[in-house]
C-alpha positions as a printed NumPy array, in Angstrom:
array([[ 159.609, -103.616,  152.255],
       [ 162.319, -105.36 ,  150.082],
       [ 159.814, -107.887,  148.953],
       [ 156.818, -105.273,  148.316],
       [ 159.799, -103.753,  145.97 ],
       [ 160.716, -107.184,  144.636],
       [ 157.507, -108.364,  143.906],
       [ 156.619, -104.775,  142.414],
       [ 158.946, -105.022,  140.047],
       [ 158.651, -108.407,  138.981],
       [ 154.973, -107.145,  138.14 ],
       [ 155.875, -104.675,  135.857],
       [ 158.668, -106.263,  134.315],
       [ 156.661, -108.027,  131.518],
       [ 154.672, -104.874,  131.079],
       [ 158.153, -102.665,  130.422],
       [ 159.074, -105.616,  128.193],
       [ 156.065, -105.583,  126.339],
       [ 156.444, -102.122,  125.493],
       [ 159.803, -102.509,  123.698],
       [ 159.003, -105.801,  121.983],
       [ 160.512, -106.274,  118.255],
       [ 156.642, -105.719,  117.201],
       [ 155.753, -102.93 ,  119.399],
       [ 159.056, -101.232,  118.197],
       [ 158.558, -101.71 ,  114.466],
       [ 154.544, -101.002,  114.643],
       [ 155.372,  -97.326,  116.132],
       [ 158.368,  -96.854,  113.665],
       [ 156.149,  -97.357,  110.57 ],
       [ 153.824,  -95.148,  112.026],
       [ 156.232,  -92.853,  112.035],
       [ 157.244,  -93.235,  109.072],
       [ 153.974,  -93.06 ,  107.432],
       [ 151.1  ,  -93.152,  109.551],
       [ 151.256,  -90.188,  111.61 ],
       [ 154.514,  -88.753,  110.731],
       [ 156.861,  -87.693,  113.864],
       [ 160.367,  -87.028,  112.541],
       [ 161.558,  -87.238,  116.095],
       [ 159.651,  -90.491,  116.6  ],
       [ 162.179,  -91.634,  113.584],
       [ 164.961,  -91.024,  115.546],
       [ 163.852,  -92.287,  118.969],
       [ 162.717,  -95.776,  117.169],
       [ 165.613,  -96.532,  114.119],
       [ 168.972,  -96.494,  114.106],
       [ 171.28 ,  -93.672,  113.522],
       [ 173.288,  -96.597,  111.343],
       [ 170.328,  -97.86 ,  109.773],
       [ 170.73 , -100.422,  106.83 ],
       [ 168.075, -100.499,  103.795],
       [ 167.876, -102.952,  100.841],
       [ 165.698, -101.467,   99.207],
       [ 167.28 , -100.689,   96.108],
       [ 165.5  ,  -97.165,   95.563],
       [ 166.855,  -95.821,   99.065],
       [ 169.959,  -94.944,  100.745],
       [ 171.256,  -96.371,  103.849],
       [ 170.497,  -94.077,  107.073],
       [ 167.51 ,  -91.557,  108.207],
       [ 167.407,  -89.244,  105.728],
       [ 164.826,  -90.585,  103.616],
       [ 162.899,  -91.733,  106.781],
       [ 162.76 ,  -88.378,  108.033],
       [ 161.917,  -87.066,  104.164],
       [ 158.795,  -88.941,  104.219],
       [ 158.018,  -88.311,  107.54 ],
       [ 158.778,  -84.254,  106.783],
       [ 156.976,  -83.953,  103.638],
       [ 154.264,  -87.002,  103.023],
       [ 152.861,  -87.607,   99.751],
       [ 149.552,  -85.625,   99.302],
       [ 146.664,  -88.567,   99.876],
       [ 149.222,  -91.544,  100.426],
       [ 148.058,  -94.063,  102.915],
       [ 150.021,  -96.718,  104.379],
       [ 147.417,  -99.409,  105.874],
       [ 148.972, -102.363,  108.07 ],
       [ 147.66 , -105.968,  107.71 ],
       [ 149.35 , -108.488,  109.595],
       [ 152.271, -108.212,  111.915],
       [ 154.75 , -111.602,  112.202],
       [ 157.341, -111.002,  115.072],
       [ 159.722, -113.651,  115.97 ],
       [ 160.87 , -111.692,  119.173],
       [ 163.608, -114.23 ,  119.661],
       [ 165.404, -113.385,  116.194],
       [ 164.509, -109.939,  116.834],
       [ 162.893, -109.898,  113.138],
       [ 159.337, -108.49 ,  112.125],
       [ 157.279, -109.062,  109.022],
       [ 154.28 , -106.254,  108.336],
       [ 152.096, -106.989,  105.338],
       [ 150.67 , -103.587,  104.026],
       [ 149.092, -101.747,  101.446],
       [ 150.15 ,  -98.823,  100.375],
       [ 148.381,  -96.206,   97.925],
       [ 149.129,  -92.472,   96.608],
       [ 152.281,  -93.639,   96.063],
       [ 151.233,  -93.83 ,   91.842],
       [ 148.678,  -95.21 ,   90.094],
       [ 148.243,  -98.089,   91.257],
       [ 147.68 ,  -99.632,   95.318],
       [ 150.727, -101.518,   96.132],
       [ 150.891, -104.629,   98.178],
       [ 153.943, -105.386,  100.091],
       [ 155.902, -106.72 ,  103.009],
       [ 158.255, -104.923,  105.198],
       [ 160.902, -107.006,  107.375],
       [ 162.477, -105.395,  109.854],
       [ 165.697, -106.33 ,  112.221],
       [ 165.727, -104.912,  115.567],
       [ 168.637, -104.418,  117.607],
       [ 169.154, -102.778,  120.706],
       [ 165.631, -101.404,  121.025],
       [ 165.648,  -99.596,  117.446],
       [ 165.035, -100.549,  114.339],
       [ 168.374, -101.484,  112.715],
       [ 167.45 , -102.692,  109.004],
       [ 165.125, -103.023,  106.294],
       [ 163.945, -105.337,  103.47 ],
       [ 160.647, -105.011,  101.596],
       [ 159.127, -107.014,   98.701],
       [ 156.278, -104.705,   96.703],
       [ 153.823, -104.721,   93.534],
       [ 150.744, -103.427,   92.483],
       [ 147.796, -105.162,   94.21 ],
       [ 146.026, -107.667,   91.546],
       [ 142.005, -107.46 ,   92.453],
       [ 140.887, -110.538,   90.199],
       [ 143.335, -113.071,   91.102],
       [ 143.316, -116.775,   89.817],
       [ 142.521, -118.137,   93.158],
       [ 140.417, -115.618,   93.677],
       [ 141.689, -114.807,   96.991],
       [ 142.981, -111.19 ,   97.462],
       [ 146.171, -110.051,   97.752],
       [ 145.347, -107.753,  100.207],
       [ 142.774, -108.207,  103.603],
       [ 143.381, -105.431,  106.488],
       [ 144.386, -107.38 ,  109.851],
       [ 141.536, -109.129,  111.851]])
């Protein structure tokens, strides 16, 4: 019986793991956050302590939980691709974002993950640019 336990949880361990990576984590927190907005999602995924650089927004889950409350009437938050170093704990979402004004916005969101929750913030945003030079877009949804 001990090894039918053992070798049942061995099993499942990388399946529980999976569940909580860094990716899996930050994935259901934007979603949250913007894609199908669940205030108590928010505070199930982030940190009660969580830490934003982005210069427009306070530290903590107020502001989550605002946009999550309350979403902007016919803003969409589409994610492209998702880099997760699950090591480092750190994820990368490229995304486009529009409703948000009058222009679609192209951005990153980093993340930091710590302790299962998401524990900080970084982004890097600007209106998308259709005719580029190299005439690659700034923006292609994830394969």
């Amino acid at each position: 019986m001990k090894q039918f336990l053992l070798a049942t949880a061995l099993i499942a361990a990388p399946i529980a793991t999976q569940a909580e990576s860094a990716r899996d984590i930050v994935i259901a927190g934007v979603t949250a956050v913007f894609i199908e907005p669940d205030v108590a999602a928010i505070d199930r995924l982030f940190r009660e302590d969580y830490i934003q650089h982005n210069p427009n927004f306070p530290n903590g889950l107020d502001t989550l939980r605002g946009f999550a409350s309350a979403p902007a009437e016919g803003f969409a938050y589409e994610i492209g691709n998702v880099i997760a170093d699950e090591e480092a704990q750190m994820v990368a979402v490229h995304f486009r974002a529009t409703g948000w004004g009058p222009e679609p916005m192209v951005g990153v969101d980093m993340f930091r993950v710590e302790d299962g929750k998401i524990a900080e913030h970084w982004d890097v945003l600007q209106p998308e640019v259709r005719d580029t030079a190299s005439g690659n877009p700034m923006w292609t949804p994830a394969p």
